[in-house]
Amino acid sequence: MLISSKLLREALEKGYQIEPKAFELINKLDIEELTINKIIELTIQKKIDNNQEKKITENDIKLILTKFILDNEKDSLKDTEKIETKLEVIKTIDENNYILEGKKGFEELFRSRYNKLLKIISSRPDYVKIEKISSINQKKVKDNVKISGLVMEKRIRRNNLVLTIDDNTGKIDTLVINKKIMNDVKQILLDSFVLLDIRINERGTAILNNILQPDVPEHLPIFSKKRVYAVLTSDIHVGSKNFLKKEFEMFVAWLNEKENKKEKEIIRRIKYIIIAGDSIDGIGVYPKQELDLEELNVKKQYTYLSHLLEQIPQSIEIIIIPGNHDPVRQALPQPCIPDFYSEDLLKLSNVKIIGNPSYISIHGIKILVYHGRSLDDVIATTPGLNFNRPALAMKSLLKARHLSPVYGGRTEIAPDFEDNLVIEEVPDIFHSGHIHTLDQERYRGTIILNSGTWQSQTPFQLKMGIIPVPAVIPIIDLSTLDVITKDFKNLEFIS
Ligand code: FE
Ligand code: ZN
């Protein structure tokens, strides 16, 4: 149905602007005009209460919508009615993932990376045919030459910057003089794929006119028809002296609450818990880790984890991927936790153990789950990024369409015929952990979420000045993709 001009006039008379996207959303809703009026009214009231700008965005409408439905529960579940889970593992790393050795292996890996990303970028509507680097004649003056390749080097000099790329046929140095383009280049990760527009000048120098990344297209995420929630979490670090046992037990108890009037409608609709790695603290991950451990036996750490998870209602699917603290090879991608360790977890029928990274679909929503080790490298090598905003570093990965481009940094990469770290599909939700900070961002229709931790500040983090955000869980409403958080440290519900 179409929004009435009367309502629009009223909003405008009050000095409110409605963003086109918000308009679109309202028009798409299959509800009566009276209800729409009510939603707009509530949105404006909320703006007045919070003293906010007189502008109504798509998100404002979505937030009100969620609450509105909560209060006017039309599709309220009967106590006996159950929501079936719909979980599908789209892509993961299997246990027998074949690894090549040494130099040859990395040549194959980079060739695969280049080819996969070339395919992605050539499907863009603004794509113009590119030339091979080996075919560029630097003796002839020419403008608007398009080439692509992986970034080999960025040499920053006093007044300019030299960017070197390689495309399997050869490599080329390009000179960057323009300040804006220089800033763009500084944001680009080493070994990531780029598309360049260059000019060959009289002296035979290639000058960079413009640089593009594969990036993700603007897209509309999919929403589930039923109101279902997913809890995203990570970095539980069971076995560590700093594991927040009491808070985690409170979380588990909360999931079992039936009398919680205020939150009942959310609790009973939680159907998924996704754990993005480091569910245990492991051993030998860093020097003298034993001093920080409560339980030194890795297998027992998993047994203990399974005792905690078995108290979660069985109607909730639990998905676990490994991180750098799990006993799996450190080089990315990581296969799933071996059966020897996960034996007790596997006894729980609602637990699914898969590799890092994995693409899963829950209720039709596509989620890319990745522990996030490479975020350390991204943050360390990109100006303007820091550990307080891991979601921005995750955004850089989305733009590069690669989970761990930097080779030779802190993150080990396994050489292989196929580069399984290329972000081939555009996720609706991109979920990582590792940084122990809760952070979120929306980028071109994808929800980016870094999901915090269940470990309080460790002596190492104290030394490094890292302040974690423990015991707070983000909960995603899959019917709107809105994120709410529940804090088990301060026991409050923040919306
Ligand atoms: Fe961790
Ligand atoms: Zn980690």
Coordinates of C-alpha atoms in Angstrom, one line a residue, residues 54-301:
K54 CA 14.1 15.8 12.6
K55 CA 14.9 13.2 10.0
I56 CA 13.3 9.7 9.8
T57 CA 15.5 7.0 8.4
E58 CA 14.9 3.5 7.3
N59 CA 16.5 2.2 10.6
D60 CA 14.2 4.4 12.7
I61 CA 11.2 2.7 11.1
K62 CA 12.7 -0.7 11.5
L63 CA 13.3 -0.2 15.2
I64 CA 9.8 1.0 15.9
L65 CA 8.5 -1.8 13.8
T66 CA 10.2 -4.4 16.0
K67 CA 8.8 -2.9 19.2
F68 CA 5.4 -2.3 17.6
I69 CA 5.1 -6.0 16.7
L70 CA 6.4 -7.0 20.1
D71 CA 3.6 -5.0 21.8
N72 CA 0.9 -5.9 19.3
E73 CA 2.0 -9.5 18.9
K74 CA -0.3 -10.6 16.1
D75 CA 1.6 -13.8 15.4
S76 CA 2.1 -14.5 19.0
L77 CA 3.3 -18.0 19.6
K78 CA 1.1 -20.4 21.5
D79 CA 3.1 -22.0 24.3
T80 CA 3.0 -25.3 22.5
E81 CA 3.9 -23.9 19.1
K82 CA 7.5 -24.3 18.0
I83 CA 9.6 -22.6 15.4
E84 CA 11.5 -25.1 13.3
T85 CA 15.2 -24.2 12.8
K86 CA 16.4 -23.9 9.2
L87 CA 20.1 -24.3 9.1
E88 CA 22.3 -25.1 6.1
V89 CA 26.0 -25.1 5.8
I90 CA 26.7 -23.6 2.4
K91 CA 30.5 -23.8 2.4
T92 CA 33.1 -24.8 4.9
I93 CA 36.6 -26.1 5.0
D94 CA 36.6 -29.9 5.1
E95 CA 39.0 -31.9 7.3
N96 CA 40.9 -33.3 4.3
N97 CA 41.6 -29.9 2.9
Y98 CA 44.6 -30.5 0.7
I99 CA 47.6 -28.3 1.4
L100 CA 50.5 -27.7 -1.1
E101 CA 54.0 -27.1 0.0
G102 CA 56.1 -23.9 -0.1
K103 CA 56.7 -21.6 -3.0
K104 CA 54.8 -23.6 -5.6
G105 CA 51.8 -23.7 -3.3
F106 CA 51.8 -20.0 -2.9
E107 CA 52.0 -19.4 -6.6
E108 CA 48.9 -21.5 -7.1
L109 CA 47.2 -19.8 -4.2
F110 CA 47.8 -16.3 -5.6
R111 CA 46.8 -17.4 -9.1
S112 CA 43.5 -18.7 -7.8
R113 CA 43.0 -15.4 -5.8
Y114 CA 43.7 -13.3 -8.9
N115 CA 41.4 -15.3 -11.1
K116 CA 38.5 -15.5 -8.6
L117 CA 38.6 -11.7 -8.0
L118 CA 39.0 -10.9 -11.6
K119 CA 35.8 -12.8 -12.2
I120 CA 34.1 -10.9 -9.4
I121 CA 35.2 -7.5 -10.7
S122 CA 34.4 -8.3 -14.3
S123 CA 30.7 -8.8 -13.3
R124 CA 30.5 -5.2 -12.1
P125 CA 28.3 -3.0 -14.4
D126 CA 31.1 -0.4 -14.6
Y127 CA 33.7 -2.9 -15.7
V128 CA 35.8 -2.0 -18.8
K129 CA 38.0 -4.6 -20.4
I130 CA 41.5 -4.7 -18.9
E131 CA 44.9 -5.3 -20.5
K132 CA 47.6 -7.7 -19.4
I133 CA 50.5 -6.1 -17.7
S134 CA 52.9 -7.8 -20.1
S135 CA 51.2 -6.1 -23.1
I136 CA 51.7 -2.6 -21.8
N137 CA 54.1 -0.6 -24.0
Q138 CA 55.7 2.0 -21.8
K139 CA 57.3 3.7 -24.8
K140 CA 54.0 5.0 -26.1
V141 CA 52.1 7.8 -24.5
K142 CA 48.6 6.6 -23.7
D143 CA 45.8 7.5 -21.3
N144 CA 43.0 5.5 -19.6
V145 CA 44.8 2.1 -19.7
K146 CA 43.0 -0.4 -17.4
I147 CA 45.0 -3.1 -15.6
S148 CA 44.4 -5.3 -12.6
G149 CA 46.6 -7.3 -10.2
L150 CA 47.5 -8.1 -6.6
V151 CA 49.2 -5.3 -4.6
M152 CA 52.9 -6.3 -4.1
E153 CA 54.3 -3.2 -2.6
K154 CA 53.4 0.4 -1.6
R155 CA 56.6 2.5 -1.3
I156 CA 55.8 5.8 0.4
R157 CA 58.1 8.6 -0.6
R158 CA 58.2 12.3 0.4
N159 CA 55.8 13.7 -2.1
N160 CA 54.5 10.6 -3.8
L161 CA 53.9 6.9 -3.6
V162 CA 54.8 4.0 -5.8
L163 CA 52.3 1.2 -6.0
T164 CA 53.5 -2.1 -7.6
I165 CA 51.0 -4.7 -8.8
D166 CA 51.4 -8.1 -10.4
D167 CA 48.9 -10.0 -12.6
N168 CA 50.5 -13.4 -13.4
T169 CA 51.9 -12.0 -16.7
G170 CA 54.2 -9.4 -15.1
K171 CA 54.4 -6.5 -12.7
I172 CA 54.3 -2.8 -13.0
D173 CA 55.2 0.2 -10.9
T174 CA 52.7 3.0 -10.9
L175 CA 53.4 6.5 -9.6
V176 CA 50.7 8.1 -7.3
I177 CA 50.9 11.9 -7.2
N178 CA 47.3 13.0 -6.5
K179 CA 46.7 13.4 -2.7
K180 CA 43.2 11.9 -2.8
I181 CA 44.3 8.8 -4.7
M182 CA 47.3 8.5 -2.4
N183 CA 44.9 8.3 0.6
D184 CA 42.8 5.7 -1.2
V185 CA 46.0 3.6 -1.9
K186 CA 47.0 3.8 1.8
Q187 CA 43.7 2.1 2.7
I188 CA 44.3 -0.8 0.3
L189 CA 45.7 -4.0 1.9
L190 CA 48.8 -5.6 0.7
D191 CA 48.3 -8.7 -1.6
S192 CA 44.7 -7.6 -2.2
F193 CA 43.2 -7.3 -5.7
V194 CA 42.9 -3.9 -7.4
L195 CA 41.7 -2.5 -10.7
L196 CA 43.8 0.5 -11.9
D197 CA 43.3 3.2 -14.5
I198 CA 46.8 4.5 -15.6
R199 CA 48.4 6.9 -17.9
I200 CA 51.7 6.3 -19.6
N201 CA 53.5 9.7 -19.9
E202 CA 56.2 11.0 -22.2
R203 CA 58.9 9.7 -19.9
G204 CA 57.4 6.2 -19.9
T205 CA 56.2 6.4 -16.3
A206 CA 52.8 4.9 -15.4
I207 CA 50.8 7.4 -13.5
L208 CA 47.8 6.2 -11.4
N209 CA 44.6 8.0 -12.4
N210 CA 42.2 5.9 -10.3
I211 CA 42.1 2.7 -8.2
L212 CA 39.1 0.4 -7.6
Q213 CA 38.6 -2.6 -5.3
P214 CA 36.3 -5.6 -6.0
D215 CA 33.9 -4.4 -3.2
V216 CA 30.4 -5.7 -2.5
P217 CA 27.4 -4.3 -4.5
E218 CA 24.7 -2.5 -2.7
H219 CA 22.1 -5.1 -1.9
L220 CA 18.9 -5.7 0.0
P221 CA 19.4 -8.3 2.7
I222 CA 16.9 -11.1 3.0
F223 CA 14.6 -11.1 6.0
S224 CA 13.0 -14.2 7.5
K225 CA 9.3 -14.4 7.4
K226 CA 9.0 -15.5 11.0
R227 CA 10.4 -13.4 13.8
V228 CA 13.4 -15.6 14.9
Y229 CA 16.5 -14.5 16.7
A230 CA 20.2 -15.5 16.5
V231 CA 22.7 -14.9 19.2
L232 CA 26.2 -14.1 17.8
T233 CA 29.1 -14.7 20.2
S234 CA 32.7 -15.8 20.3
D235 CA 35.9 -16.0 22.4
I236 CA 34.4 -17.8 25.4
H237 CA 37.9 -18.9 26.4
V238 CA 36.8 -21.7 28.7
G239 CA 39.8 -22.9 30.7
S240 CA 41.2 -19.5 31.2
K241 CA 41.3 -18.0 34.8
N242 CA 39.6 -15.0 33.2
F243 CA 36.6 -17.0 31.8
L244 CA 33.5 -15.3 33.2
K245 CA 31.8 -18.5 34.4
K246 CA 29.2 -16.8 36.5
E247 CA 28.1 -14.5 33.6
F248 CA 28.0 -17.3 31.1
E249 CA 25.9 -19.5 33.4
M250 CA 23.5 -16.5 33.8
F251 CA 23.3 -16.4 30.0
V252 CA 22.4 -20.1 29.9
A253 CA 19.9 -19.7 32.7
W254 CA 18.3 -16.8 30.8
L255 CA 17.8 -18.9 27.7
N256 CA 15.8 -21.3 29.9
E257 CA 13.6 -18.6 31.6
K258 CA 9.9 -19.0 31.0
E259 CA 8.6 -16.5 33.4
N260 CA 10.5 -13.5 32.1
K261 CA 7.6 -11.3 31.1
K262 CA 9.5 -8.6 29.4
E263 CA 11.9 -10.7 27.4
K264 CA 9.9 -13.9 27.0
E265 CA 9.0 -13.1 23.4
I266 CA 12.7 -12.8 22.5
I267 CA 14.0 -15.7 24.5
R268 CA 11.6 -18.2 23.1
R269 CA 12.4 -17.1 19.6
I270 CA 16.1 -17.5 19.9
K271 CA 16.8 -20.5 17.6
Y272 CA 20.5 -20.1 16.9
I273 CA 23.8 -19.4 18.8
I274 CA 26.8 -18.9 16.6
I275 CA 30.2 -19.1 18.2
A276 CA 32.9 -17.6 16.0
G277 CA 36.0 -19.3 17.4
D278 CA 38.1 -19.4 20.6
S279 CA 35.4 -21.2 22.5
I280 CA 38.3 -22.6 24.7
D281 CA 41.6 -21.0 25.8
G282 CA 43.7 -23.9 24.6
I283 CA 47.3 -24.3 25.7
G284 CA 50.7 -23.2 24.2
V285 CA 49.0 -20.4 22.3
Y286 CA 51.4 -17.8 23.7
P287 CA 54.5 -18.1 26.0
K288 CA 53.7 -18.9 29.7
Q289 CA 50.0 -19.4 29.0
E290 CA 49.9 -22.1 31.7
L291 CA 50.0 -19.3 34.3
D292 CA 46.7 -17.9 33.0
L293 CA 44.9 -21.3 32.9
E294 CA 42.5 -22.8 35.3
E295 CA 42.4 -26.1 33.2
L296 CA 45.5 -27.2 31.4
N297 CA 44.1 -30.1 29.5
V298 CA 42.6 -29.0 26.2
K299 CA 40.3 -32.0 25.9
K300 CA 38.9 -31.3 29.4
Q301 CA 38.4 -27.6 28.4

